[in-house]
Amino acid sequence: MREILSAAAIALITSMSLHSGNIYVSSSIGDDSASGSVDMPLRTVGEAVKRAREWRRLNAPEANEDIRIVLDNGIYEQGTSLFIRPEDSGSNSSSTIITSAPGARAVISGGIRVKGWKKGTDDPRVAAGLRDKIWVADAPMYANRIVESRQMYVNGVKADRASQFAPGEMARMIDFDIADRSITVPAPEMDLSSAGNLEMTVHQRWAIAILRVKSMVPDGKGNVKVYFQDPESTLEFSHPWPQPVIGGERGNSSYFFANALELLDNPGEWYQDYPSGKIYYYPADGVDPGTADIVIPRLETILTVDGSETRKVRNVKFENVSFEYAAWLRPSLEGHVTLQGGFRLLDAYKLNVPGLPEKAELENQAWIARPESAVTVSNASGIEFSGCTFSHLGATGLDFVESVNDSRIENCRFTDIGGTAIQVGTFPDGGFETHVPYIPADSTEICSDITISHNLIDDATNEDWGCVGIGAGYVRNLTISNNEVAHLNYSGICVGWGWTALESGMRNNRITDNYVHDFAAKLYDAGGIYTLSNQPGSVISGNRIENLIDSPYATNYRGFYIYFDEATDGFTVENNLCPDSEFGYNRPGPSMVIRNNGPHVVLNKKN
């Protein structure tokens, strides 16, 4: 058995002293009925977590020190979300640690491979000259159901969904009619009137909307009026912020159509049909689908760490583990209309008579829902992610949802993230109107004492452009330091929620020594660092912020290197290096201290 162990497992034996609290796992040679020793590893991470749980339940001697679940090199496919419960909690002297073996790369994956590709199709929806270039495969089955997906990855690279234009290109709409609930655009070159799964992505200031098309009606002038399915039709034309711009300083807002077999006309594009589930792929140059590693995600959440208000999950750590291939399906089911930061609307409308008791000038109301996340943590303490990689994820990467404290995210890499890379704190959702200050009866519901440091975030927001690099809602004692946050379609680091000058528990948040660059690539009203509401005792200092991109489709001003949005207060902002200090201000409070920022600043260390 030792002869077939991986080099990583052998290195583990020679480089560290083994103790009885180690549980070994191998996706290639493991067996869940085995002992879990280095010679007889388990096969699945879930079984290893269960073994550790039993040691703690029985007060076994193996739990006297740290319990380490050691993953050999390989891919650990999850059929369901890996679930960490309060019963899996460690103690101050005995953490539960899930880690790759030294030198190994362990991937906890929510994906499933697409196999059985055949070249050529006679489907009349495909242009005749392209039919012999298109490859077709049946969608994989899981638990007797067809796996549906909005993402497909070919040899580790996300393929483009079939679209009207080349990636990154859009066209200008002609009219946005609230009364008629229609958008008028130039008639597409090909007939899309019978494309049953067609979607329209709409650029609207600091967000996008993804709208499932119901019908397209020619207007007799070379244009079509596009109507949409509910619930997104009602939401899109009822909520006032944000909506598309008609007659902006750079023209009208932009859009593109996608997700129709008729649009599959460029190498690298793909399309999944509904309800057949068949997957059509026009291979990129040099790609042979018969031999390529082609994956679609089947899970939206790969890992769930979930305690309760009275029984938290405590002292669990993840070290040098990769989390890959998580789905984002919501737009296919009900469209996607957001308020801000990727938070989709449940209901929203303009008030005929403005005002709430908490905010006399409020002229709209909105109720939101939290985006899906590949890794989610709630009601927990002492949770750490160190040296981990998050990639190929359709929505949020890592989300500390509520009542998480004394936890850390350090030295991790986030790349190819569809939504926000790291999200922390309460964004009141469900039945809580989002402009009402969130002041919980139990203050421990607010995430606190969390450190996010020395992480690399590169290429996030590539599915929902309105998301951000690091997004924090109602939080206190949050430290965001020494991170590089880059290549984003909207804002970089955002802290605060509620649009309120009232004190709500947000306080003592520090954004220091980060490097934010190449942001606002597609949307506007953005900030390299962006804040909302009153946060006494908070600091923004020592950050390097540059390359605010001039989006070709923005219809108004681009944004700012630092943006103090509505009712921001309580910050000391100093010694930030950026091309100019003409920051954005939207009714900031009286306790702001802003000094010594701009291109002349010399940072104390390289960021």
Coordinates of C-alpha atoms in Angstrom, one line a residue:
M1 CA 0.0 0.0 0.0
R2 CA 2.8 2.4 0.9
E3 CA 4.2 2.0 -2.6
I4 CA 1.1 3.5 -4.2
L5 CA 0.7 6.4 -1.8
S6 CA 1.2 9.8 -3.4
A7 CA 4.4 11.7 -2.9
A8 CA 2.4 14.2 -0.9
A9 CA 1.4 11.5 1.6
I10 CA 5.0 10.3 1.9
A11 CA 6.2 13.8 2.4
L12 CA 3.7 14.2 5.2
I13 CA 5.1 11.2 7.0
T14 CA 8.7 12.4 6.8
S15 CA 8.0 16.1 7.4
M16 CA 5.8 16.1 10.5
S17 CA 5.3 13.9 13.5
L18 CA 2.1 12.0 13.2
H19 CA -0.3 11.9 16.1
S20 CA -3.5 10.0 16.5
G21 CA -5.7 13.0 15.6
N22 CA -5.0 12.8 11.9
I23 CA -7.6 11.4 9.4
Y24 CA -6.3 10.8 5.9
V25 CA -8.4 11.0 2.8
S26 CA -7.6 10.1 -0.8
S27 CA -10.0 10.5 -3.7
S28 CA -8.0 8.0 -5.8
I29 CA -7.2 5.1 -3.5
G30 CA -9.4 5.8 -0.5
D31 CA -12.3 3.8 0.9
D32 CA -14.9 5.2 3.3
S33 CA -15.0 1.8 5.1
A34 CA -11.3 2.1 5.9
S35 CA -9.7 3.2 9.1
G36 CA -8.6 6.7 7.9
S37 CA -4.9 6.0 8.7
V38 CA -2.2 7.1 6.3
D39 CA -2.0 3.6 4.9
M40 CA -5.8 3.1 4.7
P41 CA -7.3 6.5 3.8
L42 CA -10.9 7.4 3.5
R43 CA -12.4 8.4 0.2
T44 CA -14.6 11.4 1.0
V45 CA -14.2 14.6 3.0
G46 CA -17.8 14.1 4.4
E47 CA -16.8 10.8 5.9
A48 CA -13.7 12.2 7.5
V49 CA -15.7 15.1 9.0
K50 CA -18.1 12.4 10.4
R51 CA -15.2 10.5 12.0
A52 CA -13.8 13.6 13.6
R53 CA -17.3 14.4 14.9
E54 CA -17.5 11.0 16.5
W55 CA -14.2 11.4 18.2
R56 CA -15.4 14.6 19.8
R57 CA -18.8 13.2 20.8
L58 CA -17.1 10.2 22.5
N59 CA -14.3 12.3 24.1
A60 CA -11.8 10.0 22.3
P61 CA -8.1 10.6 23.0
E62 CA -7.6 11.5 19.3
A63 CA -9.5 14.8 20.1
N64 CA -7.0 15.9 22.8
E65 CA -5.0 17.8 20.2
D66 CA -5.9 19.3 16.8
I67 CA -7.9 17.0 14.6
R68 CA -6.4 17.3 11.1
I69 CA -8.3 16.0 8.1
V70 CA -5.5 15.6 5.6
L71 CA -6.5 15.5 1.9
D72 CA -4.2 13.9 -0.7
N73 CA -3.8 15.4 -4.1
G74 CA -7.0 15.1 -6.2
I75 CA -10.5 16.2 -6.8
Y76 CA -13.2 15.6 -4.2
E77 CA -16.5 15.9 -5.9
Q78 CA -19.4 16.7 -3.7
G79 CA -22.9 15.4 -4.5
T80 CA -24.3 17.6 -1.8
S81 CA -22.9 20.6 0.1
L82 CA -20.3 19.6 2.7
F83 CA -22.0 20.5 6.0
I84 CA -20.0 21.6 9.1
R85 CA -22.2 21.6 12.2
P86 CA -21.8 22.7 15.8
E87 CA -21.0 19.1 16.7
D88 CA -17.9 19.5 14.5
S89 CA -16.6 22.4 16.6
G90 CA -13.1 22.3 18.0
S91 CA -11.9 24.0 21.1
N92 CA -9.1 26.5 21.9
S93 CA -6.7 23.7 22.3
S94 CA -8.1 21.3 19.7
S95 CA -9.2 22.8 16.4
T96 CA -10.7 20.9 13.5
I97 CA -8.4 21.5 10.5
I98 CA -9.2 20.5 6.9
T99 CA -6.0 20.7 4.9
S100 CA -4.2 19.5 1.8
A101 CA -1.2 17.2 2.5
P102 CA 2.1 19.0 2.1
G103 CA 2.8 19.5 -1.6
A104 CA -0.7 18.3 -2.6
R105 CA -3.5 20.2 -4.2
A106 CA -6.9 19.1 -2.9
V107 CA -9.9 20.4 -4.7
I108 CA -13.4 20.3 -3.2
S109 CA -15.5 20.5 -6.3
G110 CA -19.2 21.1 -7.0
G111 CA -18.7 20.2 -10.7
I112 CA -19.5 17.2 -12.9
R113 CA -17.9 16.3 -16.2
V114 CA -19.7 16.4 -19.6
K115 CA -18.8 13.4 -21.7
G116 CA -20.0 11.7 -24.9
W117 CA -19.5 14.6 -27.3
K118 CA -20.4 14.0 -30.9
K119 CA -19.5 16.3 -33.8
G120 CA -22.2 17.8 -36.0
T121 CA -25.8 18.6 -35.7
D122 CA -28.8 18.9 -38.0
D123 CA -30.7 21.3 -35.8
P124 CA -32.2 23.9 -38.0
R125 CA -31.7 26.6 -35.4
V126 CA -27.9 26.4 -36.2
A127 CA -26.8 28.3 -39.3
A128 CA -26.3 25.7 -42.1
G129 CA -22.7 26.6 -42.6
L130 CA -21.8 25.9 -39.0
R131 CA -23.7 22.6 -38.4
D132 CA -20.6 20.4 -39.0
K133 CA -18.6 22.5 -36.6
I134 CA -20.9 22.2 -33.6
W135 CA -20.4 19.4 -31.0
V136 CA -23.3 18.1 -29.0
A137 CA -23.5 16.1 -25.7
D138 CA -26.3 15.1 -23.4
A139 CA -26.2 16.9 -20.1
P140 CA -24.9 14.6 -17.3
M141 CA -27.5 13.1 -15.0
Y142 CA -27.3 13.3 -11.2
A143 CA -29.8 11.7 -8.9
N144 CA -32.0 10.9 -11.9
R145 CA -32.2 14.5 -13.0
I146 CA -30.6 16.5 -15.9
V147 CA -28.0 18.9 -14.6
E148 CA -28.8 22.4 -15.7
S149 CA -26.1 25.1 -15.8
R150 CA -25.4 28.6 -16.8
Q151 CA -21.6 28.0 -16.7
M152 CA -19.3 25.6 -18.6
Y153 CA -15.6 25.3 -18.2
V154 CA -13.3 23.8 -20.9
N155 CA -9.8 22.8 -19.6
G156 CA -10.3 25.2 -16.7
V157 CA -11.4 28.2 -18.7
K158 CA -15.0 29.5 -18.7
A159 CA -16.7 29.2 -22.1
D160 CA -18.8 32.0 -23.4
R161 CA -22.6 31.6 -23.5
A162 CA -24.0 32.0 -27.0
S163 CA -24.5 35.7 -27.4
Q164 CA -25.6 38.3 -30.0
F165 CA -22.2 40.0 -30.0
A166 CA -18.5 39.2 -29.3
P167 CA -17.6 39.1 -25.6
G168 CA -17.7 42.5 -24.0
E169 CA -19.7 44.1 -26.9
M170 CA -23.2 45.7 -26.4
A171 CA -25.6 47.8 -28.4
R172 CA -27.7 50.8 -27.4
M173 CA -31.4 50.5 -26.6
I174 CA -33.8 52.9 -28.2
D175 CA -36.5 53.2 -25.5
F176 CA -37.4 52.0 -22.1
D177 CA -41.2 52.2 -21.6
I178 CA -42.4 51.8 -18.0
A179 CA -46.0 52.0 -18.8
D180 CA -45.8 49.4 -21.6
R181 CA -43.2 47.4 -19.7
S182 CA -41.1 47.0 -22.9
I183 CA -37.6 47.8 -24.2
T184 CA -37.3 48.9 -27.8
V185 CA -34.1 47.9 -29.6
P186 CA -32.9 47.5 -33.2
A187 CA -34.2 44.3 -34.7
P188 CA -31.5 41.6 -34.4
E189 CA -30.0 40.3 -37.6
M190 CA -31.4 36.8 -37.1
D191 CA -34.9 35.9 -36.2
L192 CA -35.1 35.3 -32.4
S193 CA -38.8 35.4 -32.1
S194 CA -39.1 31.6 -31.4
A195 CA -36.0 31.3 -29.2
G196 CA -37.7 30.0 -26.1
N197 CA -34.7 30.4 -23.7
L198 CA -33.6 33.9 -24.9
E199 CA -32.4 36.4 -22.3
M200 CA -31.6 40.1 -22.4
T201 CA -28.9 41.5 -20.2
V202 CA -29.4 45.2 -19.6
H203 CA -26.8 47.7 -18.4
Q204 CA -28.4 50.0 -15.8
R205 CA -26.0 52.4 -14.1
W206 CA -24.4 50.4 -11.2
A207 CA -26.1 47.1 -11.9
I208 CA -27.3 44.8 -14.6
A209 CA -30.6 43.1 -15.1
I210 CA -31.0 39.6 -16.7
L211 CA -34.4 39.4 -18.2
R212 CA -36.0 36.3 -19.8
V213 CA -37.6 37.3 -23.0
K214 CA -41.4 36.6 -23.4
S215 CA -41.9 38.1 -26.9
M216 CA -40.5 40.4 -29.5
V217 CA -42.9 42.6 -31.5
P218 CA -41.7 44.5 -34.6
D219 CA -42.6 48.2 -34.5
G220 CA -42.6 48.7 -38.3
K221 CA -39.5 50.9 -38.1
G222 CA -36.8 48.3 -38.1
N223 CA -37.0 47.9 -34.4
V224 CA -38.6 45.4 -32.0
K225 CA -40.3 45.9 -28.7
V226 CA -39.2 43.3 -26.2
Y227 CA -41.4 42.0 -23.4
F228 CA -40.3 39.9 -20.5
Q229 CA -41.4 37.1 -18.1
D230 CA -42.5 37.7 -14.6
P231 CA -41.4 38.2 -11.9
E232 CA -38.5 40.2 -13.5
S233 CA -40.8 42.2 -15.8
T234 CA -42.7 43.6 -12.8
L235 CA -39.5 44.3 -10.9
E236 CA -37.6 45.9 -13.8
F237 CA -40.3 48.4 -14.6
S238 CA -41.5 49.1 -11.0
H239 CA -38.3 49.8 -9.1
P240 CA -36.7 53.3 -9.7
W241 CA -33.1 52.5 -8.7
P242 CA -31.3 51.6 -10.8
Q243 CA -33.1 51.7 -14.2
P244 CA -31.6 52.1 -17.7
V245 CA -30.8 55.6 -18.9
I246 CA -32.4 57.1 -22.0
G247 CA -30.7 60.3 -23.2
G248 CA -27.7 60.1 -21.0
E249 CA -24.6 62.2 -21.6
R250 CA -23.1 59.3 -23.5
G251 CA -26.3 58.0 -25.0
N252 CA -28.8 55.4 -24.0
S253 CA -28.1 52.4 -21.9
S254 CA -26.8 49.2 -23.5
Y255 CA -27.9 45.6 -23.8
F256 CA -27.2 42.3 -25.5
F257 CA -29.2 39.1 -26.2
A258 CA -27.9 35.7 -25.1
N259 CA -28.8 32.1 -24.5
A260 CA -30.3 30.9 -27.8
L261 CA -29.0 28.2 -30.2
E262 CA -29.5 30.7 -33.0
L263 CA -26.8 32.8 -31.5
L264 CA -24.2 30.0 -31.4
D265 CA -21.9 31.3 -34.1
N266 CA -18.5 32.1 -32.6
P267 CA -15.7 29.7 -31.6
G268 CA -15.7 29.2 -27.8
E269 CA -19.4 29.6 -27.3
W270 CA -21.8 27.1 -25.9
Y271 CA -25.6 26.7 -25.2
Q272 CA -27.7 24.3 -23.1
D273 CA -31.1 23.6 -24.5
Y274 CA -34.2 23.4 -22.3
P275 CA -36.0 21.1 -21.5
S276 CA -33.8 18.5 -23.4
G277 CA -30.7 19.5 -21.5
K278 CA -28.5 18.9 -24.6
I279 CA -25.3 20.9 -24.6
Y280 CA -24.1 22.5 -27.9
Y281 CA -20.5 23.7 -28.1
Y282 CA -18.6 25.5 -30.9
P283 CA -15.0 24.6 -29.9
A284 CA -12.4 27.3 -29.5
D285 CA -9.4 26.9 -31.7
G286 CA -7.3 23.9 -30.7
V287 CA -9.9 22.3 -28.4
D288 CA -11.1 18.8 -29.1
P289 CA -14.2 18.2 -27.0
G290 CA -13.6 14.5 -27.3
T291 CA -10.5 14.7 -25.1
A292 CA -11.0 18.1 -23.3
D293 CA -11.8 18.3 -19.6
I294 CA -15.3 19.9 -19.8
V295 CA -17.1 20.6 -16.5
I296 CA -20.4 22.1 -15.5
P297 CA -21.2 22.8 -11.9
R298 CA -24.1 20.9 -10.3
L299 CA -24.0 22.6 -6.8
E300 CA -24.5 26.2 -5.9
T301 CA -23.1 25.8 -2.4
I302 CA -20.0 23.5 -2.0
L303 CA -19.5 24.1 1.7
T304 CA -21.9 25.2 4.5
V305 CA -20.7 26.1 7.9
D306 CA -23.9 26.6 9.9
G307 CA -24.5 26.9 13.6
S308 CA -27.4 28.5 15.5
E309 CA -27.7 31.6 17.7
T310 CA -27.3 29.4 20.8
R311 CA -24.9 26.8 19.5
K312 CA -22.2 28.2 17.2
V313 CA -19.7 26.3 15.1
R314 CA -16.3 27.1 16.7
N315 CA -12.6 26.6 15.9
V316 CA -12.7 25.1 12.4
K317 CA -9.9 25.9 9.9
F318 CA -9.4 25.3 6.2
E319 CA -5.8 25.4 5.0
N320 CA -4.5 25.2 1.4
V321 CA -7.7 23.7 0.0
S322 CA -9.3 24.7 -3.3
F323 CA -13.0 25.2 -3.7
E324 CA -14.0 25.0 -7.4
Y325 CA -17.0 24.8 -9.7
A326 CA -20.2 26.2 -8.1
A327 CA -23.3 27.1 -10.1
W328 CA -25.5 30.2 -10.3
L329 CA -28.9 29.2 -11.6
R330 CA -31.2 31.9 -10.3
P331 CA -31.6 34.0 -13.5
S332 CA -32.7 30.9 -15.4
L333 CA -35.5 30.4 -12.9
E334 CA -36.8 33.9 -12.3
G335 CA -34.6 36.5 -14.0
H336 CA -32.3 38.7 -12.0
V337 CA -33.1 42.4 -11.1
T338 CA -30.9 43.9 -8.5
L339 CA -30.8 46.9 -6.2
Q340 CA -27.0 47.0 -5.7
G341 CA -24.1 44.8 -5.1
G342 CA -25.7 41.7 -6.6
F343 CA -28.7 41.7 -4.1
R344 CA -31.7 40.7 -6.1
L345 CA -35.0 42.4 -5.6
L346 CA -38.0 40.6 -4.2
D347 CA -40.2 43.7 -4.4
A348 CA -39.6 47.3 -5.1
Y349 CA -41.4 50.4 -6.2
K350 CA -41.5 54.2 -6.1
L351 CA -43.4 55.9 -3.3
N352 CA -46.1 58.3 -4.5
V353 CA -45.7 60.1 -1.1
P354 CA -42.1 59.9 0.1
G355 CA -41.0 59.1 3.6
L356 CA -40.6 56.4 6.3
P357 CA -40.4 57.0 10.0
E358 CA -36.7 56.3 9.8
K359 CA -36.1 58.4 6.7
A360 CA -38.4 61.2 5.8
E361 CA -37.0 61.8 2.3
L362 CA -37.0 58.1 1.2
E363 CA -38.8 57.9 -2.2
N364 CA -38.7 54.2 -2.8
Q365 CA -38.9 50.9 -1.0
A366 CA -37.1 47.7 -1.7
W367 CA -36.9 44.2 -0.3
I368 CA -33.9 42.1 -1.3
A369 CA -32.4 38.6 -1.1
R370 CA -28.8 37.5 -0.6
P371 CA -26.9 36.1 -3.5
E372 CA -26.0 32.4 -3.6
S373 CA -22.5 31.5 -2.4
A374 CA -20.1 28.7 -3.0
V375 CA -18.9 28.7 0.6
T376 CA -21.2 30.1 3.3
V377 CA -20.6 30.6 7.1
S378 CA -23.3 31.5 9.6
N379 CA -23.4 31.6 13.4
A380 CA -19.8 30.7 13.9
S381 CA -16.6 31.8 15.7
G382 CA -13.0 31.0 15.2
I383 CA -13.4 30.1 11.5
E384 CA -10.3 30.5 9.4
F385 CA -9.5 30.1 5.7
S386 CA -5.8 30.2 5.1
G387 CA -3.9 29.7 1.8
C388 CA -7.1 28.5 0.1
T389 CA -8.1 29.0 -3.6
F390 CA -11.6 29.9 -4.7
S391 CA -12.2 29.6 -8.5
H392 CA -14.7 28.9 -11.2
L393 CA -17.6 30.0 -9.0
G394 CA -20.8 31.3 -10.5
A395 CA -21.9 33.7 -7.7
T396 CA -20.4 34.8 -4.4
G397 CA -17.1 33.0 -3.5
L398 CA -17.0 33.1 0.3
D399 CA -19.8 34.6 2.5
F400 CA -19.7 35.2 6.3
V401 CA -23.5 35.7 6.6
E402 CA -24.5 36.6 10.1
S403 CA -23.2 36.2 13.7
V404 CA -19.7 35.3 12.7
N405 CA -16.9 36.7 14.9
D406 CA -13.2 36.3 15.6
S407 CA -12.6 34.8 12.2
R408 CA -10.0 35.2 9.5
I409 CA -9.6 35.0 5.7
E410 CA -5.9 35.2 4.9
N411 CA -3.5 34.5 2.0
C412 CA -6.2 33.1 -0.2
R413 CA -6.7 33.6 -3.9
F414 CA -10.0 34.3 -5.6
T415 CA -10.2 34.1 -9.4
D416 CA -12.9 33.6 -11.9
I417 CA -15.7 34.5 -9.5
G418 CA -19.1 35.3 -11.0
G419 CA -20.2 37.6 -8.2
T420 CA -18.6 39.1 -5.1
A421 CA -15.3 37.3 -4.1
I422 CA -15.7 37.9 -0.3
Q423 CA -18.9 39.0 1.4
V424 CA -19.3 39.7 5.1
G425 CA -22.1 40.8 7.3
T426 CA -25.8 41.5 7.4
F427 CA -27.6 42.9 4.4
P428 CA -31.2 42.8 5.8
D429 CA -33.2 40.7 3.5
G430 CA -36.5 38.8 3.2
G431 CA -39.2 40.9 4.9
F432 CA -36.9 43.6 6.2
E433 CA -37.1 46.8 4.1
T434 CA -33.5 47.4 3.1
H435 CA -33.4 51.2 3.8
V436 CA -34.6 50.8 7.4
P437 CA -31.5 50.8 9.8
Y438 CA -30.7 47.3 11.0
I439 CA -30.4 47.4 14.8
P440 CA -30.8 43.9 16.1
A441 CA -32.0 43.3 19.7
D442 CA -29.0 40.9 20.1
S443 CA -25.9 42.8 18.9
T444 CA -24.0 39.5 18.4
E445 CA -26.0 39.0 15.2
I446 CA -23.7 41.6 13.6
C447 CA -20.5 40.0 12.2
S448 CA -17.5 41.4 14.2
D449 CA -13.8 41.0 14.7
I450 CA -13.1 39.6 11.3
T451 CA -9.8 40.0 9.5
I452 CA -9.5 39.8 5.7
S453 CA -5.8 40.2 4.8
H454 CA -3.2 39.4 2.2
N455 CA -5.6 37.9 -0.2
L456 CA -5.5 38.2 -4.0
I457 CA -8.8 38.9 -5.7
D458 CA -8.5 38.9 -9.5
D459 CA -11.3 38.6 -12.0
A460 CA -14.5 38.7 -9.9
T461 CA -18.0 40.0 -11.0
N462 CA -17.8 38.3 -14.3
E463 CA -21.4 37.0 -14.3
D464 CA -23.2 39.7 -12.2
W465 CA -21.3 42.8 -13.1
G466 CA -22.8 44.8 -10.2
C467 CA -21.1 42.7 -7.5
V468 CA -17.8 43.8 -5.9
G469 CA -14.4 42.5 -4.8
I470 CA -14.9 42.6 -1.1
G471 CA -18.4 43.6 0.1
A472 CA -19.4 44.2 3.8
G473 CA -22.8 45.1 5.1
Y474 CA -23.6 45.7 8.8
V475 CA -20.3 44.9 10.4
R476 CA -18.1 46.1 13.3
N477 CA -14.4 45.7 14.1
L478 CA -13.7 44.5 10.6
T479 CA -10.2 44.7 9.2
I480 CA -9.5 44.6 5.5
S481 CA -5.8 45.0 5.0
N482 CA -3.0 44.2 2.5
N483 CA -5.2 42.7 -0.1
E484 CA -4.9 43.1 -3.9
V485 CA -8.3 43.6 -5.5
A486 CA -8.3 43.8 -9.3
H487 CA -10.2 43.4 -12.6
L488 CA -13.7 44.1 -11.5
N489 CA -16.7 45.4 -13.4
Y490 CA -18.0 47.6 -10.6
S491 CA -16.4 48.6 -7.2
G492 CA -13.4 47.2 -5.4
I493 CA -13.9 47.2 -1.6
C494 CA -17.3 48.2 -0.2
V495 CA -18.2 48.6 3.5
G496 CA -21.6 49.6 4.8
W497 CA -25.3 49.3 4.0
G498 CA -28.5 51.0 4.9
W499 CA -28.2 54.6 3.5
T500 CA -28.6 55.9 7.0
A501 CA -27.0 58.6 9.2
L502 CA -28.2 56.8 12.3
E503 CA -25.9 54.7 14.5
S504 CA -26.8 51.1 13.9
G505 CA -23.9 49.1 15.3
M506 CA -21.5 49.5 12.3
R507 CA -18.3 50.9 13.8
N508 CA -14.5 50.6 14.1
N509 CA -14.0 49.2 10.6
R510 CA -10.5 49.5 9.1
I511 CA -9.6 49.5 5.3
T512 CA -5.9 49.8 5.2
D513 CA -2.9 49.1 3.0
N514 CA -4.8 47.5 0.1
Y515 CA -4.0 47.7 -3.6
V516 CA -7.2 48.2 -5.7
H517 CA -6.9 48.6 -9.4
D518 CA -8.6 48.0 -12.8
F519 CA -12.1 48.5 -11.6
A520 CA -15.4 49.8 -13.0
A521 CA -14.7 48.1 -16.3
K522 CA -18.4 48.0 -17.3
L523 CA -20.6 49.9 -14.8
Y524 CA -20.3 53.3 -13.2
D525 CA -21.2 55.1 -10.0
A526 CA -18.3 53.0 -8.6
G527 CA -15.6 53.4 -6.1
G528 CA -12.2 51.7 -5.7
I529 CA -13.2 52.0 -2.0
Y530 CA -16.9 52.6 -1.4
T531 CA -18.7 53.3 1.8
L532 CA -22.3 53.8 3.0
S533 CA -23.8 55.0 6.3
N534 CA -22.5 56.0 9.7
Q535 CA -19.5 54.0 10.9
P536 CA -17.9 55.7 13.9
G537 CA -14.3 55.1 14.6
S538 CA -13.6 53.7 11.1
V539 CA -10.4 54.3 9.1
I540 CA -9.4 54.3 5.4
S541 CA -5.6 54.7 5.1
G542 CA -2.5 53.6 3.3
N543 CA -4.4 52.2 0.3
R544 CA -3.1 52.4 -3.3
I545 CA -6.0 52.8 -5.8
E546 CA -5.5 53.2 -9.5
N547 CA -6.8 52.6 -13.0
L548 CA -10.4 53.5 -12.7
I549 CA -11.5 52.2 -16.1
D550 CA -13.5 54.4 -18.5
S551 CA -16.3 52.0 -19.4
P552 CA -17.3 52.3 -23.0
Y553 CA -20.9 51.7 -22.2
A554 CA -21.3 54.0 -19.1
T555 CA -23.9 56.7 -19.8
N556 CA -22.8 59.0 -17.0
Y557 CA -19.7 59.7 -14.8
R558 CA -17.5 56.7 -14.2
G559 CA -17.0 56.8 -10.5
F560 CA -14.3 57.7 -8.0
Y561 CA -11.1 56.3 -6.4
I562 CA -12.9 56.6 -3.1
Y563 CA -16.7 57.1 -2.9
F564 CA -18.5 58.2 0.2
D565 CA -22.0 57.3 -0.7
E566 CA -25.1 58.3 1.1
A567 CA -24.7 59.3 4.8
T568 CA -21.2 58.0 5.1
D569 CA -19.8 59.3 8.4
G570 CA -17.3 58.4 11.2
F571 CA -14.3 57.7 8.9
T572 CA -10.8 59.1 9.1
V573 CA -9.4 59.0 5.5
E574 CA -5.7 59.7 5.1
N575 CA -2.5 58.8 3.3
N576 CA -4.2 57.1 0.4
L577 CA -2.3 57.0 -2.9
C578 CA -4.5 57.6 -6.0
P579 CA -4.3 59.7 -9.2
D580 CA -6.5 62.4 -7.7
S581 CA -8.3 63.2 -4.5
E582 CA -11.6 64.3 -6.1
F583 CA -13.6 61.8 -4.2
G584 CA -17.3 61.1 -4.5
Y585 CA -19.6 62.6 -1.8
N586 CA -23.3 61.9 -1.4
R587 CA -24.4 63.8 1.7
P588 CA -21.6 62.7 4.1
G589 CA -22.0 63.3 7.8
P590 CA -20.2 65.9 10.0
S591 CA -17.6 63.6 11.6
M592 CA -15.5 62.8 8.5
V593 CA -11.8 63.6 8.6
I594 CA -10.2 63.6 5.2
R595 CA -6.6 64.6 4.8
N596 CA -3.4 64.0 2.8
N597 CA -4.7 61.9 -0.1
G598 CA -3.7 61.9 -3.7
P599 CA -0.8 61.3 -6.1
H600 CA 1.8 62.9 -3.8
V601 CA 1.3 60.3 -1.0
V602 CA 4.3 58.1 -0.3
L603 CA 3.2 54.8 1.2
N604 CA 5.2 53.4 4.1
K605 CA 5.6 50.0 2.3
K606 CA 5.0 48.5 -1.1
N607 CA 1.3 47.6 -1.6

